[in-house]
Amino acid sequence: HPRLYYYAGVLHYEIADLVQAEDPEQGRQLGAIALEYLHKRGGDVHPDQLPEEHQNAAVLQQTSAAAFYAAKTHSDLFQNDAGAEKWHKRAIAVEPGFLWPYISLAHLYYRHKRYQEAFRLLLHARRQKYEVRLFMDTKVVHECDVPLMLAKAVYYLYMQEGKDRAYITQHDAWDARHQLVKQA
């Protein structure tokens, strides 16, 4: 059953992640199996092309979560950033309100000094409306991670483009960061 692909893929990913430090070859083998399952569940079919009975929230959430785990497998087990980027974008396309892929993709962009792309991605994430999810709820990401990551993107752009300090302090993302820090 297609739903089992998600669970089998996630389990293989988690075991591969644990095993990888002691036995990298076994970690890669398990990672390859995880990708087979996650690619089947995450699929390359656009959500609009899914049969109508598969367009309900639970199916879309599990499909986007599978694509997210496929991205993590590409990144964490195979150091394949191009594969990770493709599958993070897939997860976002399937379900734009699922915020974990935005955060992971922004981290990938930061590693490659693609600050402008991270900034635009996080602005898009900030506009998403929070909805309760069955798979990997994102309330804390919505309320905390996205605003903090967006402030980080503003800071990186400030550093990269040599703007004056007012650029940071006057950006509304910085104010949201300040409010979160005050609450902590």
mmCIF file with all atom_site columns, C-alpha atoms in Angstrom:
data_model
loop_
_atom_site.group_PDB
_atom_site.id
_atom_site.type_symbol
_atom_site.label_atom_id
_atom_site.label_alt_id
_atom_site.label_comp_id
_atom_site.label_asym_id
_atom_site.label_entity_id
_atom_site.label_seq_id
_atom_site.pdbx_PDB_ins_code
_atom_site.Cartn_x
_atom_site.Cartn_y
_atom_site.Cartn_z
_atom_site.occupancy
_atom_site.B_iso_or_equiv
_atom_site.pdbx_formal_charge
_atom_site.auth_seq_id
_atom_site.auth_comp_id
_atom_site.auth_asym_id
_atom_site.auth_atom_id
_atom_site.pdbx_PDB_model_num
ATOM 1   C CA . HIS A 1 1   ? 0.000  0.000  0.000   1.00 0.00 ? 1   HIS A CA 1
ATOM 2   C CA . PRO A 1 2   ? 1.380  3.467  -0.870  1.00 0.00 ? 2   PRO A CA 1
ATOM 3   C CA . ARG A 1 3   ? 1.104  4.742  2.716   1.00 0.00 ? 3   ARG A CA 1
ATOM 4   C CA . LEU A 1 4   ? 3.479  2.024  3.851   1.00 0.00 ? 4   LEU A CA 1
ATOM 5   C CA . TYR A 1 5   ? 6.174  3.438  1.546   1.00 0.00 ? 5   TYR A CA 1
ATOM 6   C CA . TYR A 1 6   ? 6.329  6.508  3.761   1.00 0.00 ? 6   TYR A CA 1
ATOM 7   C CA . TYR A 1 7   ? 6.762  4.511  6.981   1.00 0.00 ? 7   TYR A CA 1
ATOM 8   C CA . ALA A 1 8   ? 9.238  2.058  5.447   1.00 0.00 ? 8   ALA A CA 1
ATOM 9   C CA . GLY A 1 9   ? 11.241 4.937  3.980   1.00 0.00 ? 9   GLY A CA 1
ATOM 10  C CA . VAL A 1 10  ? 11.357 6.922  7.226   1.00 0.00 ? 10  VAL A CA 1
ATOM 11  C CA . LEU A 1 11  ? 12.330 3.835  9.241   1.00 0.00 ? 11  LEU A CA 1
ATOM 12  C CA . HIS A 1 12  ? 15.137 3.018  6.797   1.00 0.00 ? 12  HIS A CA 1
ATOM 13  C CA . TYR A 1 13  ? 16.327 6.625  6.922   1.00 0.00 ? 13  TYR A CA 1
ATOM 14  C CA . GLU A 1 14  ? 16.362 6.694  10.743  1.00 0.00 ? 14  GLU A CA 1
ATOM 15  C CA . ILE A 1 15  ? 18.204 3.360  10.999  1.00 0.00 ? 15  ILE A CA 1
ATOM 16  C CA . ALA A 1 16  ? 20.683 4.412  8.291   1.00 0.00 ? 16  ALA A CA 1
ATOM 17  C CA . ASP A 1 17  ? 21.313 7.675  10.114  1.00 0.00 ? 17  ASP A CA 1
ATOM 18  C CA . LEU A 1 18  ? 22.078 5.757  13.340  1.00 0.00 ? 18  LEU A CA 1
ATOM 19  C CA . VAL A 1 19  ? 24.269 3.133  11.634  1.00 0.00 ? 19  VAL A CA 1
ATOM 20  C CA . GLN A 1 20  ? 26.199 5.477  9.345   1.00 0.00 ? 20  GLN A CA 1
ATOM 21  C CA . ALA A 1 21  ? 28.821 6.593  11.904  1.00 0.00 ? 21  ALA A CA 1
ATOM 22  C CA . GLU A 1 22  ? 29.918 3.017  12.663  1.00 0.00 ? 22  GLU A CA 1
ATOM 23  C CA . ASP A 1 23  ? 29.345 1.432  9.258   1.00 0.00 ? 23  ASP A CA 1
ATOM 24  C CA . PRO A 1 24  ? 29.143 4.008  6.413   1.00 0.00 ? 24  PRO A CA 1
ATOM 25  C CA . GLU A 1 25  ? 28.596 1.342  3.758   1.00 0.00 ? 25  GLU A CA 1
ATOM 26  C CA . GLN A 1 26  ? 25.607 -0.162 5.561   1.00 0.00 ? 26  GLN A CA 1
ATOM 27  C CA . GLY A 1 27  ? 24.300 3.378  6.148   1.00 0.00 ? 27  GLY A CA 1
ATOM 28  C CA . ARG A 1 28  ? 24.451 4.083  2.408   1.00 0.00 ? 28  ARG A CA 1
ATOM 29  C CA . GLN A 1 29  ? 22.761 0.778  1.570   1.00 0.00 ? 29  GLN A CA 1
ATOM 30  C CA . LEU A 1 30  ? 19.923 1.478  3.984   1.00 0.00 ? 30  LEU A CA 1
ATOM 31  C CA . GLY A 1 31  ? 19.765 5.059  2.694   1.00 0.00 ? 31  GLY A CA 1
ATOM 32  C CA . ALA A 1 32  ? 19.368 3.777  -0.875  1.00 0.00 ? 32  ALA A CA 1
ATOM 33  C CA . ILE A 1 33  ? 16.455 1.585  0.242   1.00 0.00 ? 33  ILE A CA 1
ATOM 34  C CA . ALA A 1 34  ? 14.948 4.574  2.086   1.00 0.00 ? 34  ALA A CA 1
ATOM 35  C CA . LEU A 1 35  ? 15.143 6.630  -1.111  1.00 0.00 ? 35  LEU A CA 1
ATOM 36  C CA . GLU A 1 36  ? 13.368 3.913  -3.108  1.00 0.00 ? 36  GLU A CA 1
ATOM 37  C CA . TYR A 1 37  ? 10.415 3.973  -0.712  1.00 0.00 ? 37  TYR A CA 1
ATOM 38  C CA . LEU A 1 38  ? 10.385 7.751  -0.210  1.00 0.00 ? 38  LEU A CA 1
ATOM 39  C CA . HIS A 1 39  ? 10.616 8.493  -3.934  1.00 0.00 ? 39  HIS A CA 1
ATOM 40  C CA . LYS A 1 40  ? 7.645  6.190  -4.510  1.00 0.00 ? 40  LYS A CA 1
ATOM 41  C CA . ARG A 1 41  ? 5.589  7.971  -1.839  1.00 0.00 ? 41  ARG A CA 1
ATOM 42  C CA . GLY A 1 42  ? 6.934  11.473 -2.463  1.00 0.00 ? 42  GLY A CA 1
ATOM 43  C CA . GLY A 1 43  ? 6.626  10.887 -6.195  1.00 0.00 ? 43  GLY A CA 1
ATOM 44  C CA . ASP A 1 44  ? 7.397  13.117 -9.114  1.00 0.00 ? 44  ASP A CA 1
ATOM 45  C CA . VAL A 1 45  ? 3.706  13.641 -9.909  1.00 0.00 ? 45  VAL A CA 1
ATOM 46  C CA . HIS A 1 46  ? 2.409  17.165 -9.326  1.00 0.00 ? 46  HIS A CA 1
ATOM 47  C CA . PRO A 1 47  ? -0.379 17.259 -6.700  1.00 0.00 ? 47  PRO A CA 1
ATOM 48  C CA . ASP A 1 48  ? -2.876 18.525 -9.289  1.00 0.00 ? 48  ASP A CA 1
ATOM 49  C CA . GLN A 1 49  ? -2.236 15.373 -11.327 1.00 0.00 ? 49  GLN A CA 1
ATOM 50  C CA . LEU A 1 50  ? -3.052 13.017 -8.471  1.00 0.00 ? 50  LEU A CA 1
ATOM 51  C CA . PRO A 1 51  ? -6.318 11.129 -8.770  1.00 0.00 ? 51  PRO A CA 1
ATOM 52  C CA . GLU A 1 52  ? -9.069 12.986 -6.926  1.00 0.00 ? 52  GLU A CA 1
ATOM 53  C CA . GLU A 1 53  ? -9.284 10.368 -4.167  1.00 0.00 ? 53  GLU A CA 1
ATOM 54  C CA . HIS A 1 54  ? -5.608 11.096 -3.346  1.00 0.00 ? 54  HIS A CA 1
ATOM 55  C CA . GLN A 1 55  ? -5.997 14.862 -3.032  1.00 0.00 ? 55  GLN A CA 1
ATOM 56  C CA . ASN A 1 56  ? -7.203 14.861 0.580   1.00 0.00 ? 56  ASN A CA 1
ATOM 57  C CA . ALA A 1 57  ? -5.153 16.521 3.323   1.00 0.00 ? 57  ALA A CA 1
ATOM 58  C CA . ALA A 1 58  ? -3.794 13.320 4.885   1.00 0.00 ? 58  ALA A CA 1
ATOM 59  C CA . VAL A 1 59  ? -2.473 12.017 1.571   1.00 0.00 ? 59  VAL A CA 1
ATOM 60  C CA . LEU A 1 60  ? -0.926 15.357 0.627   1.00 0.00 ? 60  LEU A CA 1
ATOM 61  C CA . GLN A 1 61  ? 0.657  15.709 4.075   1.00 0.00 ? 61  GLN A CA 1
ATOM 62  C CA . GLN A 1 62  ? 2.163  12.252 3.941   1.00 0.00 ? 62  GLN A CA 1
ATOM 63  C CA . THR A 1 63  ? 3.356  12.812 0.367   1.00 0.00 ? 63  THR A CA 1
ATOM 64  C CA . SER A 1 64  ? 5.059  16.098 1.292   1.00 0.00 ? 64  SER A CA 1
ATOM 65  C CA . ALA A 1 65  ? 6.566  14.500 4.432   1.00 0.00 ? 65  ALA A CA 1
ATOM 66  C CA . ALA A 1 66  ? 7.938  11.664 2.261   1.00 0.00 ? 66  ALA A CA 1
ATOM 67  C CA . ALA A 1 67  ? 9.475  14.212 -0.125  1.00 0.00 ? 67  ALA A CA 1
ATOM 68  C CA . PHE A 1 68  ? 10.980 16.025 2.887   1.00 0.00 ? 68  PHE A CA 1
ATOM 69  C CA . TYR A 1 69  ? 12.529 12.786 4.182   1.00 0.00 ? 69  TYR A CA 1
ATOM 70  C CA . ALA A 1 70  ? 13.829 12.024 0.684   1.00 0.00 ? 70  ALA A CA 1
ATOM 71  C CA . ALA A 1 71  ? 15.554 15.424 0.785   1.00 0.00 ? 71  ALA A CA 1
ATOM 72  C CA . LYS A 1 72  ? 17.016 14.639 4.222   1.00 0.00 ? 72  LYS A CA 1
ATOM 73  C CA . THR A 1 73  ? 18.272 11.282 2.944   1.00 0.00 ? 73  THR A CA 1
ATOM 74  C CA . HIS A 1 74  ? 19.958 12.907 -0.052  1.00 0.00 ? 74  HIS A CA 1
ATOM 75  C CA . SER A 1 75  ? 21.561 15.504 2.207   1.00 0.00 ? 75  SER A CA 1
ATOM 76  C CA . ASP A 1 76  ? 22.385 13.593 5.396   1.00 0.00 ? 76  ASP A CA 1
ATOM 77  C CA . LEU A 1 77  ? 23.383 10.206 4.001   1.00 0.00 ? 77  LEU A CA 1
ATOM 78  C CA . PHE A 1 78  ? 24.680 10.997 0.517   1.00 0.00 ? 78  PHE A CA 1
ATOM 79  C CA . GLN A 1 79  ? 25.823 14.656 0.806   1.00 0.00 ? 79  GLN A CA 1
ATOM 80  C CA . ASN A 1 80  ? 23.834 15.276 -2.382  1.00 0.00 ? 80  ASN A CA 1
ATOM 81  C CA . ASP A 1 81  ? 22.698 18.888 -2.050  1.00 0.00 ? 81  ASP A CA 1
ATOM 82  C CA . ALA A 1 82  ? 21.237 18.970 -5.570  1.00 0.00 ? 82  ALA A CA 1
ATOM 83  C CA . GLY A 1 83  ? 19.015 15.987 -4.740  1.00 0.00 ? 83  GLY A CA 1
ATOM 84  C CA . ALA A 1 84  ? 18.090 17.526 -1.397  1.00 0.00 ? 84  ALA A CA 1
ATOM 85  C CA . GLU A 1 85  ? 17.145 20.820 -3.037  1.00 0.00 ? 85  GLU A CA 1
ATOM 86  C CA . LYS A 1 86  ? 14.997 19.058 -5.640  1.00 0.00 ? 86  LYS A CA 1
ATOM 87  C CA . TRP A 1 87  ? 13.066 17.089 -2.999  1.00 0.00 ? 87  TRP A CA 1
ATOM 88  C CA . HIS A 1 88  ? 12.652 20.037 -0.620  1.00 0.00 ? 88  HIS A CA 1
ATOM 89  C CA . LYS A 1 89  ? 11.135 21.972 -3.508  1.00 0.00 ? 89  LYS A CA 1
ATOM 90  C CA . ARG A 1 90  ? 8.935  18.981 -4.252  1.00 0.00 ? 90  ARG A CA 1
ATOM 91  C CA . ALA A 1 91  ? 7.672  18.910 -0.651  1.00 0.00 ? 91  ALA A CA 1
ATOM 92  C CA . ILE A 1 92  ? 6.896  22.641 -0.853  1.00 0.00 ? 92  ILE A CA 1
ATOM 93  C CA . ALA A 1 93  ? 5.100  22.214 -4.190  1.00 0.00 ? 93  ALA A CA 1
ATOM 94  C CA . VAL A 1 94  ? 2.929  19.403 -2.828  1.00 0.00 ? 94  VAL A CA 1
ATOM 95  C CA . GLU A 1 95  ? 2.023  21.283 0.323   1.00 0.00 ? 95  GLU A CA 1
ATOM 96  C CA . PRO A 1 96  ? 3.121  24.942 0.573   1.00 0.00 ? 96  PRO A CA 1
ATOM 97  C CA . GLY A 1 97  ? 2.004  25.212 4.213   1.00 0.00 ? 97  GLY A CA 1
ATOM 98  C CA . PHE A 1 98  ? 4.443  22.465 5.340   1.00 0.00 ? 98  PHE A CA 1
ATOM 99  C CA . LEU A 1 99  ? 7.286  24.590 6.724   1.00 0.00 ? 99  LEU A CA 1
ATOM 100 C CA . TRP A 1 100 ? 10.023 22.071 7.600   1.00 0.00 ? 100 TRP A CA 1
ATOM 101 C CA . PRO A 1 101 ? 11.288 21.904 3.986   1.00 0.00 ? 101 PRO A CA 1
ATOM 102 C CA . TYR A 1 102 ? 11.599 25.706 3.906   1.00 0.00 ? 102 TYR A CA 1
ATOM 103 C CA . ILE A 1 103 ? 13.859 25.672 6.975   1.00 0.00 ? 103 ILE A CA 1
ATOM 104 C CA . SER A 1 104 ? 16.046 22.834 5.685   1.00 0.00 ? 104 SER A CA 1
ATOM 105 C CA . LEU A 1 105 ? 16.295 24.383 2.232   1.00 0.00 ? 105 LEU A CA 1
ATOM 106 C CA . ALA A 1 106 ? 17.222 27.755 3.762   1.00 0.00 ? 106 ALA A CA 1
ATOM 107 C CA . HIS A 1 107 ? 20.039 26.035 5.685   1.00 0.00 ? 107 HIS A CA 1
ATOM 108 C CA . LEU A 1 108 ? 21.224 24.474 2.424   1.00 0.00 ? 108 LEU A CA 1
ATOM 109 C CA . TYR A 1 109 ? 21.176 27.915 0.779   1.00 0.00 ? 109 TYR A CA 1
ATOM 110 C CA . TYR A 1 110 ? 23.141 29.385 3.704   1.00 0.00 ? 110 TYR A CA 1
ATOM 111 C CA . ARG A 1 111 ? 25.823 26.681 3.347   1.00 0.00 ? 111 ARG A CA 1
ATOM 112 C CA . HIS A 1 112 ? 26.244 27.690 -0.297  1.00 0.00 ? 112 HIS A CA 1
ATOM 113 C CA . LYS A 1 113 ? 26.084 31.432 0.450   1.00 0.00 ? 113 LYS A CA 1
ATOM 114 C CA . ARG A 1 114 ? 22.868 31.758 -1.576  1.00 0.00 ? 114 ARG A CA 1
ATOM 115 C CA . TYR A 1 115 ? 21.482 34.355 0.800   1.00 0.00 ? 115 TYR A CA 1
ATOM 116 C CA . GLN A 1 116 ? 19.129 36.084 -1.617  1.00 0.00 ? 116 GLN A CA 1
ATOM 117 C CA . GLU A 1 117 ? 17.429 32.760 -2.418  1.00 0.00 ? 117 GLU A CA 1
ATOM 118 C CA . ALA A 1 118 ? 17.142 31.954 1.303   1.00 0.00 ? 118 ALA A CA 1
ATOM 119 C CA . PHE A 1 119 ? 15.627 35.380 1.921   1.00 0.00 ? 119 PHE A CA 1
ATOM 120 C CA . ARG A 1 120 ? 13.000 34.993 -0.837  1.00 0.00 ? 120 ARG A CA 1
ATOM 121 C CA . LEU A 1 121 ? 12.210 31.427 0.277   1.00 0.00 ? 121 LEU A CA 1
ATOM 122 C CA . LEU A 1 122 ? 11.700 32.492 3.894   1.00 0.00 ? 122 LEU A CA 1
ATOM 123 C CA . LEU A 1 123 ? 9.521  35.448 2.887   1.00 0.00 ? 123 LEU A CA 1
ATOM 124 C CA . HIS A 1 124 ? 7.357  32.928 1.052   1.00 0.00 ? 124 HIS A CA 1
ATOM 125 C CA . ALA A 1 125 ? 7.326  30.661 4.133   1.00 0.00 ? 125 ALA A CA 1
ATOM 126 C CA . ARG A 1 126 ? 6.282  33.561 6.354   1.00 0.00 ? 126 ARG A CA 1
ATOM 127 C CA . ARG A 1 127 ? 3.197  34.148 4.195   1.00 0.00 ? 127 ARG A CA 1
ATOM 128 C CA . GLN A 1 128 ? 1.951  30.577 4.709   1.00 0.00 ? 128 GLN A CA 1
ATOM 129 C CA . LYS A 1 129 ? -1.053 30.185 6.971   1.00 0.00 ? 129 LYS A CA 1
ATOM 130 C CA . TYR A 1 130 ? -0.584 27.759 9.853   1.00 0.00 ? 130 TYR A CA 1
ATOM 131 C CA . GLU A 1 131 ? -2.838 24.700 9.802   1.00 0.00 ? 131 GLU A CA 1
ATOM 132 C CA . VAL A 1 132 ? -2.694 21.687 12.101  1.00 0.00 ? 132 VAL A CA 1
ATOM 133 C CA . ARG A 1 133 ? -0.988 18.750 10.397  1.00 0.00 ? 133 ARG A CA 1
ATOM 134 C CA . LEU A 1 134 ? -1.282 15.001 10.948  1.00 0.00 ? 134 LEU A CA 1
ATOM 135 C CA . PHE A 1 135 ? 2.320  14.402 9.838   1.00 0.00 ? 135 PHE A CA 1
ATOM 136 C CA . MET A 1 136 ? 5.077  16.565 11.334  1.00 0.00 ? 136 MET A CA 1
ATOM 137 C CA . ASP A 1 137 ? 3.110  19.520 12.681  1.00 0.00 ? 137 ASP A CA 1
ATOM 138 C CA . THR A 1 138 ? 4.752  22.899 12.076  1.00 0.00 ? 138 THR A CA 1
ATOM 139 C CA . LYS A 1 139 ? 3.282  25.232 14.702  1.00 0.00 ? 139 LYS A CA 1
ATOM 140 C CA . VAL A 1 140 ? 6.640  25.907 16.364  1.00 0.00 ? 140 VAL A CA 1
ATOM 141 C CA . VAL A 1 141 ? 8.265  26.361 12.952  1.00 0.00 ? 141 VAL A CA 1
ATOM 142 C CA . HIS A 1 142 ? 5.583  28.845 11.988  1.00 0.00 ? 142 HIS A CA 1
ATOM 143 C CA . GLU A 1 143 ? 5.854  30.852 15.207  1.00 0.00 ? 143 GLU A CA 1
ATOM 144 C CA . CYS A 1 144 ? 9.588  30.670 15.890  1.00 0.00 ? 144 CYS A CA 1
ATOM 145 C CA . ASP A 1 145 ? 11.888 29.136 13.260  1.00 0.00 ? 145 ASP A CA 1
ATOM 146 C CA . VAL A 1 146 ? 10.657 31.047 10.215  1.00 0.00 ? 146 VAL A CA 1
ATOM 147 C CA . PRO A 1 147 ? 10.922 34.493 11.865  1.00 0.00 ? 147 PRO A CA 1
ATOM 148 C CA . LEU A 1 148 ? 14.388 33.703 13.270  1.00 0.00 ? 148 LEU A CA 1
ATOM 149 C CA . MET A 1 149 ? 15.659 32.252 9.998   1.00 0.00 ? 149 MET A CA 1
ATOM 150 C CA . LEU A 1 150 ? 14.301 35.241 8.109   1.00 0.00 ? 150 LEU A CA 1
ATOM 151 C CA . ALA A 1 151 ? 16.153 37.604 10.458  1.00 0.00 ? 151 ALA A CA 1
ATOM 152 C CA . LYS A 1 152 ? 19.296 35.548 9.821   1.00 0.00 ? 152 LYS A CA 1
ATOM 153 C CA . ALA A 1 153 ? 18.787 35.940 6.062   1.00 0.00 ? 153 ALA A CA 1
ATOM 154 C CA . VAL A 1 154 ? 18.443 39.714 6.497   1.00 0.00 ? 154 VAL A CA 1
ATOM 155 C CA . TYR A 1 155 ? 21.698 39.719 8.467   1.00 0.00 ? 155 TYR A CA 1
ATOM 156 C CA . TYR A 1 156 ? 23.533 37.645 5.816   1.00 0.00 ? 156 TYR A CA 1
ATOM 157 C CA . LEU A 1 157 ? 22.312 39.970 3.077   1.00 0.00 ? 157 LEU A CA 1
ATOM 158 C CA . TYR A 1 158 ? 23.478 42.936 5.149   1.00 0.00 ? 158 TYR A CA 1
ATOM 159 C CA . MET A 1 159 ? 26.939 41.364 5.489   1.00 0.00 ? 159 MET A CA 1
ATOM 160 C CA . GLN A 1 160 ? 27.164 40.254 1.860   1.00 0.00 ? 160 GLN A CA 1
ATOM 161 C CA . GLU A 1 161 ? 25.954 43.488 0.307   1.00 0.00 ? 161 GLU A CA 1
ATOM 162 C CA . GLY A 1 162 ? 27.726 45.846 2.720   1.00 0.00 ? 162 GLY A CA 1
ATOM 163 C CA . LYS A 1 163 ? 24.596 47.733 3.706   1.00 0.00 ? 163 LYS A CA 1
ATOM 164 C CA . ASP A 1 164 ? 24.515 49.989 6.763   1.00 0.00 ? 164 ASP A CA 1
ATOM 165 C CA . ARG A 1 165 ? 23.196 48.704 10.096  1.00 0.00 ? 165 ARG A CA 1
ATOM 166 C CA . ALA A 1 166 ? 19.851 50.466 9.619   1.00 0.00 ? 166 ALA A CA 1
ATOM 167 C CA . TYR A 1 167 ? 19.101 47.937 6.873   1.00 0.00 ? 167 TYR A CA 1
ATOM 168 C CA . ILE A 1 168 ? 18.858 45.244 9.549   1.00 0.00 ? 168 ILE A CA 1
ATOM 169 C CA . THR A 1 169 ? 17.159 47.136 12.333  1.00 0.00 ? 169 THR A CA 1
ATOM 170 C CA . GLN A 1 170 ? 14.516 48.663 10.080  1.00 0.00 ? 170 GLN A CA 1
ATOM 171 C CA . HIS A 1 171 ? 13.493 45.399 8.446   1.00 0.00 ? 171 HIS A CA 1
ATOM 172 C CA . ASP A 1 172 ? 10.246 43.975 9.874   1.00 0.00 ? 172 ASP A CA 1
ATOM 173 C CA . ALA A 1 173 ? 11.890 40.530 10.131  1.00 0.00 ? 173 ALA A CA 1
ATOM 174 C CA . TRP A 1 174 ? 14.314 41.967 12.653  1.00 0.00 ? 174 TRP A CA 1
ATOM 175 C CA . ASP A 1 175 ? 11.475 43.304 14.778  1.00 0.00 ? 175 ASP A CA 1
ATOM 176 C CA . ALA A 1 176 ? 9.839  39.849 14.819  1.00 0.00 ? 176 ALA A CA 1
ATOM 177 C CA . ARG A 1 177 ? 13.184 38.369 15.909  1.00 0.00 ? 177 ARG A CA 1
ATOM 178 C CA . HIS A 1 178 ? 13.475 40.975 18.662  1.00 0.00 ? 178 HIS A CA 1
ATOM 179 C CA . GLN A 1 179 ? 9.988  40.103 19.974  1.00 0.00 ? 179 GLN A CA 1
ATOM 180 C CA . LEU A 1 180 ? 10.842 36.382 20.076  1.00 0.00 ? 180 LEU A CA 1
ATOM 181 C CA . VAL A 1 181 ? 14.110 37.022 21.907  1.00 0.00 ? 181 VAL A CA 1
ATOM 182 C CA . LYS A 1 182 ? 12.268 39.176 24.465  1.00 0.00 ? 182 LYS A CA 1
ATOM 183 C CA . GLN A 1 183 ? 9.807  36.334 25.092  1.00 0.00 ? 183 GLN A CA 1
ATOM 184 C CA . ALA A 1 184 ? 12.587 33.788 25.664  1.00 0.00 ? 184 ALA A CA 1
#
